[in-house]
Structures are given as structure tokens and as C-alpha cells.
mmCIF file of C-alpha atoms in Angstrom:
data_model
loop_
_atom_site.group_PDB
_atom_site.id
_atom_site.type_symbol
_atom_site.label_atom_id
_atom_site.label_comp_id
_atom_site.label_asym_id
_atom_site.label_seq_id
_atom_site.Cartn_x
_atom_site.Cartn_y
_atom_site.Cartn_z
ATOM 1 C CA UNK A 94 0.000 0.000 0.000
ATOM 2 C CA UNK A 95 1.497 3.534 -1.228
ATOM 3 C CA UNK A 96 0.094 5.977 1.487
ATOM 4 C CA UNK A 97 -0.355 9.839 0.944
ATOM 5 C CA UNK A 98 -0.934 12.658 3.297
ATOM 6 C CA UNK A 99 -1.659 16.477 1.994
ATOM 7 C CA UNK A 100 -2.216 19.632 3.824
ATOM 8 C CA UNK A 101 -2.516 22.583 3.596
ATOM 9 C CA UNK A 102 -2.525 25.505 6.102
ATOM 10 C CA UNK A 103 -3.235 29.385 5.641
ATOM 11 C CA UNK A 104 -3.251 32.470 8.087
ATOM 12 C CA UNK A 105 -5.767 35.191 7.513
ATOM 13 C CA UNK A 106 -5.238 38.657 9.099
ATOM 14 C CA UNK A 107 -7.831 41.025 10.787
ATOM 15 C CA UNK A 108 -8.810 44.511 11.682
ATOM 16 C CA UNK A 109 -6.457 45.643 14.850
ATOM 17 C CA UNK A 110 -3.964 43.361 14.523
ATOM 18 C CA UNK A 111 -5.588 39.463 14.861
ATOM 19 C CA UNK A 112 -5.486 36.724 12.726
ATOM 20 C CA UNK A 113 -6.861 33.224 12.565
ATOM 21 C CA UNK A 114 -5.733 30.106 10.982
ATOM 22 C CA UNK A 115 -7.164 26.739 9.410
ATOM 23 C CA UNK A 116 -5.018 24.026 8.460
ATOM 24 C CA UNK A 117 -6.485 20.880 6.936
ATOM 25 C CA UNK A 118 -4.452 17.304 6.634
ATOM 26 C CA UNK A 119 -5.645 14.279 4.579
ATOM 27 C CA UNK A 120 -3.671 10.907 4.395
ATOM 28 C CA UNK A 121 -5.082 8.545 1.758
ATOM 29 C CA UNK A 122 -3.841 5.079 1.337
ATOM 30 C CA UNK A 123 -3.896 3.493 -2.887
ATOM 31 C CA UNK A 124 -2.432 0.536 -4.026
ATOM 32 C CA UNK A 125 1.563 0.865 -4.241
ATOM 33 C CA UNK A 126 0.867 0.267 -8.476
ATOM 34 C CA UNK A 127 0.077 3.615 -8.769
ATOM 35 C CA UNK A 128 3.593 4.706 -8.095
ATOM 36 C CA UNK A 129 4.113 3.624 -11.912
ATOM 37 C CA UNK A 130 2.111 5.786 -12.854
ATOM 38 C CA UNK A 131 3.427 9.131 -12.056
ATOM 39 C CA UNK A 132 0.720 11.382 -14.013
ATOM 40 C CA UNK A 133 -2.201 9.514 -12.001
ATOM 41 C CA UNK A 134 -0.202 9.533 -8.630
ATOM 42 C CA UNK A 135 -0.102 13.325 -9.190
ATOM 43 C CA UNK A 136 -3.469 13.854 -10.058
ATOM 44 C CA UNK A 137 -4.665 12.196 -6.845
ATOM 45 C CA UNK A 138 -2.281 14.257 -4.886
ATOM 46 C CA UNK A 139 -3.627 17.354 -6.471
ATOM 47 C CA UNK A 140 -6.968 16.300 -6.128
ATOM 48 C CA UNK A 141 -6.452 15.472 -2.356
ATOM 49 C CA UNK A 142 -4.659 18.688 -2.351
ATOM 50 C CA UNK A 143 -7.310 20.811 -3.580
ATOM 51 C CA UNK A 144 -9.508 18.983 -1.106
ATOM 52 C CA UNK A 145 -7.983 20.409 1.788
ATOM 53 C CA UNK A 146 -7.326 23.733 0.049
ATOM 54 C CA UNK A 147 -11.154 24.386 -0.251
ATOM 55 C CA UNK A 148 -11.834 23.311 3.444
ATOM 56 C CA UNK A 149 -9.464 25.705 4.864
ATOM 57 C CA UNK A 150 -10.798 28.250 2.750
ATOM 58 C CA UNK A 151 -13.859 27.594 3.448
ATOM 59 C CA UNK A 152 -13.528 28.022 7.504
ATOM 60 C CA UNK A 153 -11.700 31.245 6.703
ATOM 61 C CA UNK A 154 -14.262 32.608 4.420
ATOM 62 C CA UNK A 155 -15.676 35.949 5.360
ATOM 63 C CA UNK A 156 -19.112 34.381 6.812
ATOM 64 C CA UNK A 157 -17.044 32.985 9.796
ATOM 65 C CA UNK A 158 -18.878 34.256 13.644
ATOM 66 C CA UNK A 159 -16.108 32.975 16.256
ATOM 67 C CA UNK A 160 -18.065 32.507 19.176
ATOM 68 C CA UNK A 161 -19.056 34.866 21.918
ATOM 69 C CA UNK A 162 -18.269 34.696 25.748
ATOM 70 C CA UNK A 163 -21.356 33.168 27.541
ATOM 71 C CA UNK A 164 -21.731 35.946 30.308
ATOM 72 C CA UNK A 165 -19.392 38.569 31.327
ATOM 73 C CA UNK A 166 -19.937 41.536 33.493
ATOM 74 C CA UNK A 167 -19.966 45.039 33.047
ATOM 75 C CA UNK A 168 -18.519 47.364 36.344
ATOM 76 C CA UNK A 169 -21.986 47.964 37.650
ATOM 77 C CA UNK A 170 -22.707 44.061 37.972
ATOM 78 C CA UNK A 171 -25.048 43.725 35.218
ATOM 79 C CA UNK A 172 -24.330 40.646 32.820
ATOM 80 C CA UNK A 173 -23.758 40.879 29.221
ATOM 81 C CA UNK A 174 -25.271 37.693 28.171
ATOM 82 C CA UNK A 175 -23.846 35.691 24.839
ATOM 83 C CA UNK A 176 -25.654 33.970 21.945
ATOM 84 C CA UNK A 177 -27.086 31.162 24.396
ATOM 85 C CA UNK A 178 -28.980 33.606 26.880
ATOM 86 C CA UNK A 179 -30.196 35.760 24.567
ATOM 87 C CA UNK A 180 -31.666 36.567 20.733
ATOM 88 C CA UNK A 181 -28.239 36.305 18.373
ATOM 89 C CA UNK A 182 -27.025 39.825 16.760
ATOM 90 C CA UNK A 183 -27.029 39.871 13.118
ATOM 91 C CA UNK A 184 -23.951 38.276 11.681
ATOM 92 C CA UNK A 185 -21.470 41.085 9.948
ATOM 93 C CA UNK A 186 -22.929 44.441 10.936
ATOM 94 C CA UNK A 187 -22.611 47.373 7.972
ATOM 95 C CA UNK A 188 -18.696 47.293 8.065
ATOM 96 C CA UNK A 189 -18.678 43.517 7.872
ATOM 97 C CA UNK A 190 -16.988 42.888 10.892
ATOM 98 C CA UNK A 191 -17.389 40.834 13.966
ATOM 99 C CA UNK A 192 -19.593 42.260 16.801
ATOM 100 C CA UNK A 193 -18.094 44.081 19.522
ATOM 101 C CA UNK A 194 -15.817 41.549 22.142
ATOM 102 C CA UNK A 195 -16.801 40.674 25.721
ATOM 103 C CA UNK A 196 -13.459 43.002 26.984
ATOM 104 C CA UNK A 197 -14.056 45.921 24.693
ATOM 105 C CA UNK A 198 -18.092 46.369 25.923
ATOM 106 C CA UNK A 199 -16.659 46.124 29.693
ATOM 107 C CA UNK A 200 -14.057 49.051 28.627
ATOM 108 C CA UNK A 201 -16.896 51.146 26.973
ATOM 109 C CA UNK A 202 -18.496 50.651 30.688
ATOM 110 C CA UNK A 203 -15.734 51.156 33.043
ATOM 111 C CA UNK A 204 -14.451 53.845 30.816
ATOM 112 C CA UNK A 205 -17.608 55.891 30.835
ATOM 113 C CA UNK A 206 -18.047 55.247 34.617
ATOM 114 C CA UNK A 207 -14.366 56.323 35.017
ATOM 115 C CA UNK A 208 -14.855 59.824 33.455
ATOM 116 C CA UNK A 209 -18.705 60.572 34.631
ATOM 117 C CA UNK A 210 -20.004 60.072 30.707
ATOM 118 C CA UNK A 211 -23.417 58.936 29.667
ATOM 119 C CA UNK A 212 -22.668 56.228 27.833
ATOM 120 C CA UNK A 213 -26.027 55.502 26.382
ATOM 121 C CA UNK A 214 -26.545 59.176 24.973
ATOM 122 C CA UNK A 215 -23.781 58.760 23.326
ATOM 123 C CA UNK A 216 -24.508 55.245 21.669
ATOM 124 C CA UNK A 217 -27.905 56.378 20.530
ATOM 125 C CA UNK A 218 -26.350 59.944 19.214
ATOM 126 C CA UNK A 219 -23.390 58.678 17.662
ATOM 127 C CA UNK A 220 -24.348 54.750 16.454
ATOM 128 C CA UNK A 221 -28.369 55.087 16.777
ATOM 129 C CA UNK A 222 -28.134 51.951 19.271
ATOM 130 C CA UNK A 223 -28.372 51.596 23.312
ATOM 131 C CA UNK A 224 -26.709 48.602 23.661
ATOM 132 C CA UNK A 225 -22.557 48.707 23.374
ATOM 133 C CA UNK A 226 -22.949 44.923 22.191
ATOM 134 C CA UNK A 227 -25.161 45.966 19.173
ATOM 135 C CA UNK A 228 -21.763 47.556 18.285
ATOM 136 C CA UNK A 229 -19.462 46.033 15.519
ATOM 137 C CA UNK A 230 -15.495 45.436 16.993
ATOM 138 C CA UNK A 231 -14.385 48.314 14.888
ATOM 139 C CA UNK A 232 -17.079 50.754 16.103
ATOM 140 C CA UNK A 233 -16.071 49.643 19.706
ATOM 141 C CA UNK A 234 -12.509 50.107 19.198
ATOM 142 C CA UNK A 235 -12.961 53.939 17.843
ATOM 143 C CA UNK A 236 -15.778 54.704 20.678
ATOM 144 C CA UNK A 237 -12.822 53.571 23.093
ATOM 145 C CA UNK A 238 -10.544 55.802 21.541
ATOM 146 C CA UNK A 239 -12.665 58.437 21.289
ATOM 147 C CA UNK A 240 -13.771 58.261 25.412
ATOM 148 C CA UNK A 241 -10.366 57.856 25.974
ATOM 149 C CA UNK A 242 -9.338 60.830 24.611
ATOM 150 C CA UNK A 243 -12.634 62.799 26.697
ATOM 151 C CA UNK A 244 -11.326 65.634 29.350
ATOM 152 C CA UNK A 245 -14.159 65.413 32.603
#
């Protein structure tokens, strides 16, 4: 028996500096004949090759949700709940990124609790929402920024 095993791997990169990665691995076994016949040998490599290609593609592909924290809380005690506990967001919001991260919605709290700011005025002036988790991870990051940089 004449045993094969392709892979293929790929990293993707994301807004702010992440990335995520997929690798996919096949091993085949074929009767050891078709070592004498190179041009068949290679097209089942290829084929297994291609295989793999278009699974790893296919878990980085731009539809991908990674999955939320269950239930994390904000300074005041209240619990952000995830996709279990409560009605799922959409999945890409209008910049077609992810949703805002457990961490970031606790900064947008302790932030605007740190500097006296009313954060839901502001999400309903600036975003039209009243919930920091109806935020996409981009529009978190720059309301950070921007509460940051806020004199009291």
C-alpha cells in the first residue's frame, strides 16, 4: 500500500492586529501500483490537495462568527449575556466585521463610569443603538478611543 498525506494551512489577518488560521491534513492510502504511474499519482495528490485547500478556505471565508463569551460583566454588575442567553445579533454588521468583544463592551463601561459620561446618549447619538454589544469590533474600538481621549 502507497500511502499519501496532503495539507494545507493558511493564516488570515484582521482589523487591529488578529489573525486566525485553518489548516487541513488528509492521508489517503492506494495501491503501491500507482507509483508507476506518475501522471495519475499526481493527479490524486492534487486532487487530495485541492480537497484540503477548499476546506481551509472555506472556515476562513468571510461568513465565519467565532463565538461569543457566555456571560461577562460590566462594572456595575449587570451581565452581558452571549448567543445562548439571549436573541443572536445579526452576523457582519454594515462594516462587515465581527460584533463588539466581551473586553471591549466592559471598557466602553468602566471607561464611561471612570470619566462621569453617559454612555447611552452617546450610543444612541453617535451609532443610533443603546446597547454597546449591538456595536461592531471596529465601532467599539474607535468609541474607546474616542472616550479615551474625553477631558471630565
Amino acid at each position: 500500500m502507497l500511502r499519501i498525506n496532503v495539507g494545507f494551512q493558511r493564516k488570515k489577518g484582521e482589523a487591529h492586529y488578529g489573525s486566525r488560521g485553518a489548516s487541513a491534513n488528509l492521508e489517503l492510502e492506494f495501491e503501491s501500483t500507482l507509483i508507476d504511474d506518475p501522471a495519475r499519482l499526481k493527479e490524486r495528490m492534487r486532487q487530495l490537495f485541492l480537497l484540503s485547500k477548499k476546506s481551509v478556505e472555506e472556515e476562513l471565508a468571510d461568513s465565519y462568527e467565532p463565538p461569543r463569551a457566555d456571560v461577562a460583566s460590566t462594572p456595575d454588575g449587570s451581565a452581558i449575556r452571549g448567543e445562548e442567553e439571549q436573541e443572536a445579533p445579526p452576523a457582519r454588521h454594515r462594516d462587515r466585521t465581527r460584533s463588539a468583544t466581551a473586553n471591549q463592551i466592559r471598557a466602553l463601561y468602566a471607561i464611561a463610569e471612570r470619566r462621569g459620561l453617559p454612555l447611552a446618549e452617546r450610543l444612541r447619538t453617535t451609532f443610533g443603538v443603546v446597547d454597546p454589544a449591538e456595536l461592531s469590533i471596529t465601532e467599539a474600538s474607535r468609541l474607546i478611543e474616542e472616550l479615551k481621549a474625553t477631558q471630565t
